[in-house]
Coordinates of C-alpha atoms and ligand atoms in Angstrom, one line a residue:
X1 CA 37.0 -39.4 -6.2
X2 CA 37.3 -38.2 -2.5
X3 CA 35.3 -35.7 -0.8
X4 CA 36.8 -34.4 2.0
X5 CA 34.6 -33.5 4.8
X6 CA 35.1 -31.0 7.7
X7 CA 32.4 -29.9 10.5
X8 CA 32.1 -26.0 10.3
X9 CA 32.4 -24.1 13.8
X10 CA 29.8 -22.0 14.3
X11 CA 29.3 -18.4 15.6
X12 CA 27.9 -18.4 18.9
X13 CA 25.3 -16.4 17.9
X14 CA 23.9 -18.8 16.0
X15 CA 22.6 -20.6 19.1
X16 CA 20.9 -17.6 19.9
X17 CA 18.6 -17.9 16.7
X18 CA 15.7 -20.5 16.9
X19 CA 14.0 -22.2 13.8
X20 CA 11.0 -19.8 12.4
X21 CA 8.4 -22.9 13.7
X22 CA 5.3 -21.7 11.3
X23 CA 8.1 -21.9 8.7
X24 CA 8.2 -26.0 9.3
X25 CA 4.4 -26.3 10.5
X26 CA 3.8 -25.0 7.1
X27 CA 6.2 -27.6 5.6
X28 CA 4.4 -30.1 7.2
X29 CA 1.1 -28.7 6.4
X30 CA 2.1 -29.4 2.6
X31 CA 3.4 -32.4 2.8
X32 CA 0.1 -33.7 4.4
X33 CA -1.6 -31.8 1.2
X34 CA 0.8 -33.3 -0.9
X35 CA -0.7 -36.8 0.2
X36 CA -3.8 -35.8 -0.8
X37 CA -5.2 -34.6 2.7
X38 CA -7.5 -31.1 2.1
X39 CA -5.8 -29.3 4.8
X40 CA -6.7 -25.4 5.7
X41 CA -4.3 -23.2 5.9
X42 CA -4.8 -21.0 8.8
X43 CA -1.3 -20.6 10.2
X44 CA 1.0 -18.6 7.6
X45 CA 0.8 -14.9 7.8
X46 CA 0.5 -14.3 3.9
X47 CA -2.7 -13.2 2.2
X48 CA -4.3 -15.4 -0.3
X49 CA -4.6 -12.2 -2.8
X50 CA -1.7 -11.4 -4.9
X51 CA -0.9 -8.2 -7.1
X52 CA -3.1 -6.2 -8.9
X53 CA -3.5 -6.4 -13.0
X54 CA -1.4 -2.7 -12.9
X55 CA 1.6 -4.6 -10.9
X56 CA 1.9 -7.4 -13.0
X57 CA 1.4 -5.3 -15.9
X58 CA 4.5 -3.4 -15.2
X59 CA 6.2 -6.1 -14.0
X60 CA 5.8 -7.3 -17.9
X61 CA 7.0 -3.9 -19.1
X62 CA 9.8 -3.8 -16.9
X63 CA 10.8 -7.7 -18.3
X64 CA 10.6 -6.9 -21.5
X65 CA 12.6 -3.5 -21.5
X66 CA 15.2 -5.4 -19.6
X67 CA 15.6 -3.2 -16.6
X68 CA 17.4 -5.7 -14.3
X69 CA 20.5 -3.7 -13.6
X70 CA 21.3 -3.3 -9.6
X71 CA 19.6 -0.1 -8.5
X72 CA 21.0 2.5 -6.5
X73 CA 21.3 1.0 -2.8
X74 CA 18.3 3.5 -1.4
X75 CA 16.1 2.2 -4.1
X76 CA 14.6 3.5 -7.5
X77 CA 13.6 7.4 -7.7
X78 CA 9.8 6.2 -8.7
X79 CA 9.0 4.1 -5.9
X80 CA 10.8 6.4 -3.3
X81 CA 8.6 9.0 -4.3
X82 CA 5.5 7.0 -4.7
X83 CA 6.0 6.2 -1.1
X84 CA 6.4 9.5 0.2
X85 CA 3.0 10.5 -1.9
X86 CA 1.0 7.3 -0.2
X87 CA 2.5 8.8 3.3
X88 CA 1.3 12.0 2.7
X89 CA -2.1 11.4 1.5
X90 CA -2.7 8.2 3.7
X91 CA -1.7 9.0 6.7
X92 CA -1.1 13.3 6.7
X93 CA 2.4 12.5 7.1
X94 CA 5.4 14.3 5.5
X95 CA 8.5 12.0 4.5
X96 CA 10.7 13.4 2.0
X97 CA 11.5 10.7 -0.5
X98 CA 15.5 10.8 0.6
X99 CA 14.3 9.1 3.7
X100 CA 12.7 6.1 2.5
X101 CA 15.0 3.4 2.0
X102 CA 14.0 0.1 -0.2
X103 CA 14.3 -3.0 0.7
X104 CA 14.1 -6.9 0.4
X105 CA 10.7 -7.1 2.3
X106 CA 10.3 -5.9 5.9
X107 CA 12.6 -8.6 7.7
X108 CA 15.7 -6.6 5.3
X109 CA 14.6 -3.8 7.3
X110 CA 14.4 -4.8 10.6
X111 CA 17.9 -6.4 9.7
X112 CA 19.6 -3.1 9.0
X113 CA 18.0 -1.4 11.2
X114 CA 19.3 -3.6 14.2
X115 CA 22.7 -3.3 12.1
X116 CA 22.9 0.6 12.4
X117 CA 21.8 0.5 15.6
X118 CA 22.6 -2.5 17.9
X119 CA 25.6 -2.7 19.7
X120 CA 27.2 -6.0 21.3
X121 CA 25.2 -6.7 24.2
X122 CA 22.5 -3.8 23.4
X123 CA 19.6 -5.0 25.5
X124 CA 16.1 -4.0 22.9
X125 CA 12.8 -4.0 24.4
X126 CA 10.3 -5.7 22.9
X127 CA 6.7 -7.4 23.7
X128 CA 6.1 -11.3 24.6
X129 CA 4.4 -11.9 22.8
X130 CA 5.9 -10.6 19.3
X131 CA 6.9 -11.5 16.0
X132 CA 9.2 -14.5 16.2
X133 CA 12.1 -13.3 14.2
X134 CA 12.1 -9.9 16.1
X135 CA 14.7 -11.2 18.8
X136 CA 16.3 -12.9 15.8
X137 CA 17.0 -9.6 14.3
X138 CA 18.7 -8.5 17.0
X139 CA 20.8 -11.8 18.4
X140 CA 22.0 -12.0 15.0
X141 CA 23.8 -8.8 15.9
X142 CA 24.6 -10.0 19.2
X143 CA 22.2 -7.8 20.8
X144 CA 20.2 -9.2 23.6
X145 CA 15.7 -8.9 23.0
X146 CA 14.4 -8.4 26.4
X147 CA 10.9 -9.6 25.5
X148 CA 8.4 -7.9 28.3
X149 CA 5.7 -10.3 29.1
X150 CA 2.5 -8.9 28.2
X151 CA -1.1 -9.8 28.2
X152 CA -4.6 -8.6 28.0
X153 CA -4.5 -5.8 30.2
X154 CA -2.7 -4.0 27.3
X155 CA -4.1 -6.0 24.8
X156 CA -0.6 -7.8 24.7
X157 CA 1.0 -4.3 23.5
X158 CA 3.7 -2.2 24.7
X159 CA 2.9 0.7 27.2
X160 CA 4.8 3.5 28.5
X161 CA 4.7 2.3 31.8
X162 CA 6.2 -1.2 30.4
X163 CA 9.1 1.1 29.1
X164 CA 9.4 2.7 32.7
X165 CA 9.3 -0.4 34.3
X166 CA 12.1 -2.7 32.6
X167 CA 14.5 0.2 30.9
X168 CA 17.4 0.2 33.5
X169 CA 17.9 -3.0 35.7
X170 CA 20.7 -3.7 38.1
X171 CA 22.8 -6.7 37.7
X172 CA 25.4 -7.4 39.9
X173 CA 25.3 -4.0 41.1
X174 CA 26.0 -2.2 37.8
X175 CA 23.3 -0.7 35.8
X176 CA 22.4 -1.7 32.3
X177 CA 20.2 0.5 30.2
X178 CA 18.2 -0.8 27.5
X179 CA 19.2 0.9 24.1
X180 CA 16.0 1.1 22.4
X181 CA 12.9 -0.7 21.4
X182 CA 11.3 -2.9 19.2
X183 CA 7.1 -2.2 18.5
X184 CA 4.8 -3.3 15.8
X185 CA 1.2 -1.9 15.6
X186 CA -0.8 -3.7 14.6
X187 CA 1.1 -6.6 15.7
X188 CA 1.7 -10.0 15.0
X189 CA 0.4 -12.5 16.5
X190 CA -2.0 -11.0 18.2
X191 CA -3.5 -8.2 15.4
X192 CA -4.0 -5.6 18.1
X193 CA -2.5 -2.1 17.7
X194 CA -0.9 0.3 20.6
X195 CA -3.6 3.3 20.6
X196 CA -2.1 6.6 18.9
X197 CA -1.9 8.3 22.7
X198 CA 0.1 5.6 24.2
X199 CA 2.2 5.1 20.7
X200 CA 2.9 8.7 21.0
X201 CA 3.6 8.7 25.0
X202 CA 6.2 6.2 24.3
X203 CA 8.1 7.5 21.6
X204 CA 8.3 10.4 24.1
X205 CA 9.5 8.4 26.6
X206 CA 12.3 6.2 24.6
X207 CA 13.8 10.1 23.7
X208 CA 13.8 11.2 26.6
X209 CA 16.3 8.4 27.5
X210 CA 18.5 9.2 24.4
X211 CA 17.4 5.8 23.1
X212 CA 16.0 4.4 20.0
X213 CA 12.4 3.5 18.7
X214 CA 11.7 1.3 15.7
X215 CA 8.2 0.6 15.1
X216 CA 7.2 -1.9 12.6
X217 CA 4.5 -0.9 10.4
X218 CA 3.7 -3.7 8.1
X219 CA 0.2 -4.1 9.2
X220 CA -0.8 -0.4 9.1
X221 CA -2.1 -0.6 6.1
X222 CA -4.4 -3.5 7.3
X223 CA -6.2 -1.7 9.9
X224 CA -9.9 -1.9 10.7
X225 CA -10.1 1.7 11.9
X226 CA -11.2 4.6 10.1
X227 CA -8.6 6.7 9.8
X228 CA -4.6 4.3 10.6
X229 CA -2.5 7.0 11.7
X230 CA 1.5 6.3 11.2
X231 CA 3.9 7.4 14.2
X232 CA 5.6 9.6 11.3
X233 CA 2.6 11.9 11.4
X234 CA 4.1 13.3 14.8
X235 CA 8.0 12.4 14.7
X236 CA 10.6 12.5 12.6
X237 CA 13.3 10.5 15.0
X238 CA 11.7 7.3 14.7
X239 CA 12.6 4.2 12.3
X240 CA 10.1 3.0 10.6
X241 CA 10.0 -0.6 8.5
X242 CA 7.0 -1.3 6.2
X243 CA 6.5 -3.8 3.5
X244 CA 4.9 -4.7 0.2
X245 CA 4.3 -8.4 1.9
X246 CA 0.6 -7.7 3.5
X247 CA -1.5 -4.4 2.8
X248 CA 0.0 -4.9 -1.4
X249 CA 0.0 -9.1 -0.6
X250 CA 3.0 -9.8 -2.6
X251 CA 5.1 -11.9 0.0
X252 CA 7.3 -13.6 -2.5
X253 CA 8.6 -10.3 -4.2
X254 CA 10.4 -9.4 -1.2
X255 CA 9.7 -5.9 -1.0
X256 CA 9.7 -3.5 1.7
X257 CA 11.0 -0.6 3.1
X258 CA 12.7 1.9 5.9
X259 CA 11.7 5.1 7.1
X260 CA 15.1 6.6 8.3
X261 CA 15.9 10.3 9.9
X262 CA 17.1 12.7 7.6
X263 CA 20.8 12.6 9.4
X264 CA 20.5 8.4 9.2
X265 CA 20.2 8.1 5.6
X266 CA 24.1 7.7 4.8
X267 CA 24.9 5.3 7.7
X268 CA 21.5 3.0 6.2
X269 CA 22.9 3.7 3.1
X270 CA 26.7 2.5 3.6
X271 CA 25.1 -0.7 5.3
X272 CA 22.9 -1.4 2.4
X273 CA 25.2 -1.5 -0.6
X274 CA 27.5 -3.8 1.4
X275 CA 24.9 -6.1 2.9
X276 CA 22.1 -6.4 0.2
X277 CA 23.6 -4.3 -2.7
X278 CA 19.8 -3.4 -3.5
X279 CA 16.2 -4.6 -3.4
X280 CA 15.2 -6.9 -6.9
X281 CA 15.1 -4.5 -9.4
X282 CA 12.2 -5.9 -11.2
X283 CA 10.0 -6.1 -8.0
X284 CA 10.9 -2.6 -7.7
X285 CA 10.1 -1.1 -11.3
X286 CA 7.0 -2.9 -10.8
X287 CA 5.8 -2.3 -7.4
X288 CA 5.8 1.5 -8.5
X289 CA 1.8 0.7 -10.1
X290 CA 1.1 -0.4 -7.0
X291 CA 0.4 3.3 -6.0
X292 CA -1.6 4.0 -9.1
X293 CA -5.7 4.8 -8.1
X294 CA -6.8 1.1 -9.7
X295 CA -4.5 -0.7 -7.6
X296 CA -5.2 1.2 -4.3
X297 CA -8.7 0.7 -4.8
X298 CA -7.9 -3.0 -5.1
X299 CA -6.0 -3.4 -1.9
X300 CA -8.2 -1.1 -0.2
X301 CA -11.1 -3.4 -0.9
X302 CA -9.2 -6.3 0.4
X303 CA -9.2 -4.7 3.3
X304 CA -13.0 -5.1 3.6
X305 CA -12.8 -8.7 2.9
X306 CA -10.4 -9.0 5.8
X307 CA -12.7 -7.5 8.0
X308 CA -15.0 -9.6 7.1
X309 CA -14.0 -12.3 7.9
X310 CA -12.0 -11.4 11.1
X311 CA -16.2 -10.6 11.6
X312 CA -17.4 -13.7 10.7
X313 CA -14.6 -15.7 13.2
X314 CA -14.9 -13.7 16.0
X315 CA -18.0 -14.9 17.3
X316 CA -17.5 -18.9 15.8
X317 CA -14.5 -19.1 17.6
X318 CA -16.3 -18.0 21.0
X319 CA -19.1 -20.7 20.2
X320 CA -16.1 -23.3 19.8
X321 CA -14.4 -22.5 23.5
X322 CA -11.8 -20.6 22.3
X323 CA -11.4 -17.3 24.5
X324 CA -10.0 -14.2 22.8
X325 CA -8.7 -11.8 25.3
X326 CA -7.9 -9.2 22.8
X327 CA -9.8 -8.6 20.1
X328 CA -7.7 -7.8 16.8
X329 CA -8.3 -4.2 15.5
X330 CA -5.8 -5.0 12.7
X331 CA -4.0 -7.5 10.1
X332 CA -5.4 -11.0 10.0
X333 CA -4.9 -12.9 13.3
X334 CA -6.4 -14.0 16.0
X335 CA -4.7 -15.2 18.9
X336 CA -6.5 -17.5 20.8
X337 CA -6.8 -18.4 24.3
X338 CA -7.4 -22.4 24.1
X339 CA -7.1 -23.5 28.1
X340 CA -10.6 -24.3 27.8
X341 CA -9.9 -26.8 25.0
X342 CA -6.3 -28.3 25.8
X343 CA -3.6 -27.7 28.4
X344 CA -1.3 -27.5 25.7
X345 CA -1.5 -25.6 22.4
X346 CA 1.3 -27.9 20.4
X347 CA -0.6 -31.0 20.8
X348 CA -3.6 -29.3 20.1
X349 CA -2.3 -27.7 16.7
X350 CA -0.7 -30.9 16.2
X351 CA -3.9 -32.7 16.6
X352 CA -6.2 -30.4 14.8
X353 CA -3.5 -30.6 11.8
X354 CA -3.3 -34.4 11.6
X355 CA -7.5 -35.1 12.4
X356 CA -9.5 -32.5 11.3
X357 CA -6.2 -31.0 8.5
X358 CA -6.6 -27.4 9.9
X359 CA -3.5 -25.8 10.5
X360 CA -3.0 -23.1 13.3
X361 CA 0.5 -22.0 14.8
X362 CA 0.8 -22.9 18.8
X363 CA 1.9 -20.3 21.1
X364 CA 5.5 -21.8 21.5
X365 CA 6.7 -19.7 18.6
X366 CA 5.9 -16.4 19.5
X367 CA 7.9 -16.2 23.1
X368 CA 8.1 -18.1 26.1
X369 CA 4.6 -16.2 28.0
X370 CA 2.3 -18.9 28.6
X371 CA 3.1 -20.1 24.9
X372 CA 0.9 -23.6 25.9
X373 CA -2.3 -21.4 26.7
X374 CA -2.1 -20.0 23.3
X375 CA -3.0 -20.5 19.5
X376 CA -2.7 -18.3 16.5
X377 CA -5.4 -17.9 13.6
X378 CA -4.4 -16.4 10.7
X379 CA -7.2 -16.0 8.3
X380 CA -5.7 -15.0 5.4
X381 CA -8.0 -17.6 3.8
X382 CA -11.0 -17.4 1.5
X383 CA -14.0 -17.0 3.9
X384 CA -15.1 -20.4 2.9
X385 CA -12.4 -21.9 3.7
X386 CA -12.5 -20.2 7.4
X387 CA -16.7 -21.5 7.1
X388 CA -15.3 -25.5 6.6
X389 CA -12.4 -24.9 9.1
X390 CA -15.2 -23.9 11.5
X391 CA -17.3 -26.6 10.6
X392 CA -14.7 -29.2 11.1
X393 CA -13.4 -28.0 14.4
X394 CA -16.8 -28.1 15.7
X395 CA -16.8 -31.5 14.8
X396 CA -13.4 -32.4 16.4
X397 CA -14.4 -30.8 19.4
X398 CA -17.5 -33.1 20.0
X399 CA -16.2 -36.0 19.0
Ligands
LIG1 C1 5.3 -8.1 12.2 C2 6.1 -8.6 11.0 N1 7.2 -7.9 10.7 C3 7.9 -8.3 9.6 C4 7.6 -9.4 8.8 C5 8.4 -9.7 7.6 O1 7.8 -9.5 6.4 P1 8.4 -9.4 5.0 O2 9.9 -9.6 5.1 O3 7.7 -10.4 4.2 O4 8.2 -8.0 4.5 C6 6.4 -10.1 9.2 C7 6.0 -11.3 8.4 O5 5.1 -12.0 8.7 C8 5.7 -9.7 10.3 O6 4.5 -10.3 10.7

């Protein structure tokens, strides 16, 4: 028989979209496990907890009653309004359930959100550092990420002034303004958030030039203040993407969802049932007990746990040389400034990998700002785990 073999063209675009690195660190991370190595895993950004007894519980229910039918594109009524209950008595904020839209996980979101709203050659403000797939998001829809170098002074966030500074430029004599922005608080990879003041002073400002402001909340939930406060407290015009994934630790179920404008809904809607059709229906029926007082207590003392430990690494990581120029107020990273250690972050993660089997993420995937001065921690890892992962980069480091 005869195969007959052709080389696909590709969209341009697709040059435009680098590999997710962590994504193959963590593929060689196993593979060194898989020979038997007892490597720590410090580098993916997914918690070691998964869901409560009441989410697997109804996950069994929703099995055995067979309710694995598509949903309606916007999600089941259940979970729409469990949503808009947690927003209300979380975080003070009222969203009508017809503006929560679910979907598969957070990166869905961020998907249709730079869908509905970024044209051809849309230039979208966003941080460098940030989230590596956040420029993917929007090349994929041949936007253009204009990632704003950023660094302690604002403990690597976004600031008004940023947004004053690099919305219009003039190239080749004709003015391009950006269309909108891209912010996540607290953010990846750094854990810091953008105070509420400056959050708000932004917003204010991305309106005021008719543009558009999505802020990714995935890590709200996973803040160390005492009170998180969500931007849809105070506005109504924003687009807001959150997830099951971190604060509910259930990564693999790919659940998440979009906060929308009232007037939004049918253009997010329309875009849904043709890209995704729905969100798994069985995540879905399930994901409803997440909400239930057992299972918030649960994640809410997971919480602590976090904090624990980001307590417990802050000052190890000093004692090892590591600088950290922001402090992380939020989710579970650290990023780490390791001149003092290595002029170059790669080898060093490669090193600490293949010597000491702890795995950390080198700057190189999160932009192109200094990515060789800088490391990220994840330490969403048993605490004694982190305590042996300590222990053994103290001894790589004086060896
Ligand atoms: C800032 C941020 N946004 C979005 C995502 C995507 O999350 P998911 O698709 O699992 O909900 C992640 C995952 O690490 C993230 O860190």
């Amino acid at each position: 028989m005869s195969t007959i073999s052709s080389s696909l063209v590709f969209a341009n675009r697709t040059q435009n979209i680098a590999a997710f690195e962590v994504m193959e660190l963590v593929k060689r991370a196993s593979a060194l496990q898989a020979q038997g190595k007892p490597v720590i895993h410090m580098s993916i950004g997914e918690p070691d907890f998964t869901a409560p007894e009441p989410v697997l519980k109804a996950l069994h229910e929703a099995t055995t009653k067979g309710l694995t039918q598509y949903t309606p594109a916007l999600g089941i009524t259940p979970l729409r309004q469990a949503i808009s209950r947690y927003y209300g008595e979380r975080f003070n904020a009222d969203v009508a359930p017809s503006r929560i839209i679910i979907t598969a996980g957070a990166s869905a979101a961020l998907s249709l959100a730079s869908a509905a709203l970024v044209n051809p050659g849309d230039r979208v403000l966003m941080t460098d550092p940030s989230y590596p797939c956040n420029r993917h998001f929007v090349a994929a829809f041949d936007g253009i990420a204009d990632a704003i170098k950023v660094g302690a002074e604002s403990r690597f966030q976004m600031t008004s002034n940023l947004i004053d500074q690099h919305w219009t430029k003039t190239e080749n004599g004709s003015v391009n303004h950006a269309r909108g922005a891209l912010l996540a608080t607290p953010a990846n990879p750094t854990g810091t958030s953008i105070p509420f003041a400056e959050l708000q002073k932004i917003i204010e400002n991305i309106r005021g030039r008719n543009g558009f402001s999505i802020v990714d909340e995935i890590y709200l939930g996973l803040s160390y203040h005492e009170k998180p406060r969500s931007i849809l407290e105070v506005a109504s015009d924003v687009v807001v993407t959150n997830s099951f994934s971190k604060f509910f630790h259930m990564t693999g179920w790919r659940l998440g969802w979009l906060v929308v404008p009232e007037n939004a809904v049918n253009v997010f809607e329309r875009l849904t049932q043709n890209l995704y059709i729905c969100a798994s229906a069985l995540a879905q029926h399930a994901a409803v007990a997440c909400f239930t007082p057992e299972s918030m207590a649960t994640f809410d003392s997971r919480v602590l746990l976090f904090k624990e430990r980001r307590d417990y690494l802050l000052p190890e990581l000093k004692k090892l040389g590591f600088e950290i120029p922001a402090e992380p107020d939020g989710a579970f990273y650290f990023y780490l400034d390791c001149q003092k250690l290595s002029d170059n972050s790669t080898d060093l993660a490669n090193k600490l990998l293949n010597e000491a089997y702890v795995s950390m993420v080198p700057g190189t995937d999160f932009g192109m700002n200094e990515p060789n001065r800088y490391m990220r921690l994840s330490y969403a890892t048993d605490i004694n785990l982190l305590k042996e992962a300590v222990a053994r980069m103290r001894r790589f480091f004086s060896a």
